[in-house]
């Protein structure tokens, strides 16, 4: 099974039953395994995630319509897209861009 994410990744929610959750950045904590999920005919791989920041909560809706606001919870791998780390060593790329006269963004540490 090819997964989008792995434990430890930062990821963005790209699909959700509740549109308020789309765009939320989460940290992938650990796999929960294959689970039944509304909208899928077969079980899907689900991650346990936590919010990367506390600027807004994730929202889950219970069967009775009650909304639960939380900082952590389950989410299918299919709903996540991993974010590329901005902390990789791009010094060689920057040198190439400078040599070609292209703009680059220096990173302050």
Coordinates of C-alpha atoms in Angstrom, one line a residue, residues 6-9 26-33 35 37 45-51 58 60 71-77 80:
X6 CA 4.8 8.8 7.3
X7 CA 5.0 9.3 11.0
X8 CA 6.7 12.6 11.9
X9 CA 5.6 14.4 8.7
X26 CA -1.1 18.7 11.1
X27 CA 1.8 16.6 12.4
X28 CA 1.4 12.9 11.6
X29 CA 1.9 11.1 14.9
X30 CA 1.3 7.4 14.3
X31 CA -0.7 5.0 12.1
X32 CA -4.0 3.6 13.4
X33 CA -4.2 1.1 10.6
X35 CA -10.4 1.6 9.4
X37 CA -14.4 5.8 7.1
X45 CA -5.4 3.8 6.3
X46 CA -5.9 6.3 9.1
X47 CA -3.3 8.3 10.9
X48 CA -3.5 9.8 14.4
X49 CA -2.5 13.5 13.9
X50 CA -2.1 16.6 16.0
X51 CA -2.4 20.2 15.0
X58 CA -10.0 20.4 13.9
X60 CA -15.4 16.3 13.9
X71 CA -6.3 19.5 18.8
X72 CA -5.8 15.9 17.8
X73 CA -7.6 13.1 16.1
X74 CA -7.8 10.5 13.3
X75 CA -7.7 11.3 9.6
X76 CA -7.3 9.1 6.5
X77 CA -4.0 9.2 4.7
X80 CA -3.4 14.5 3.6

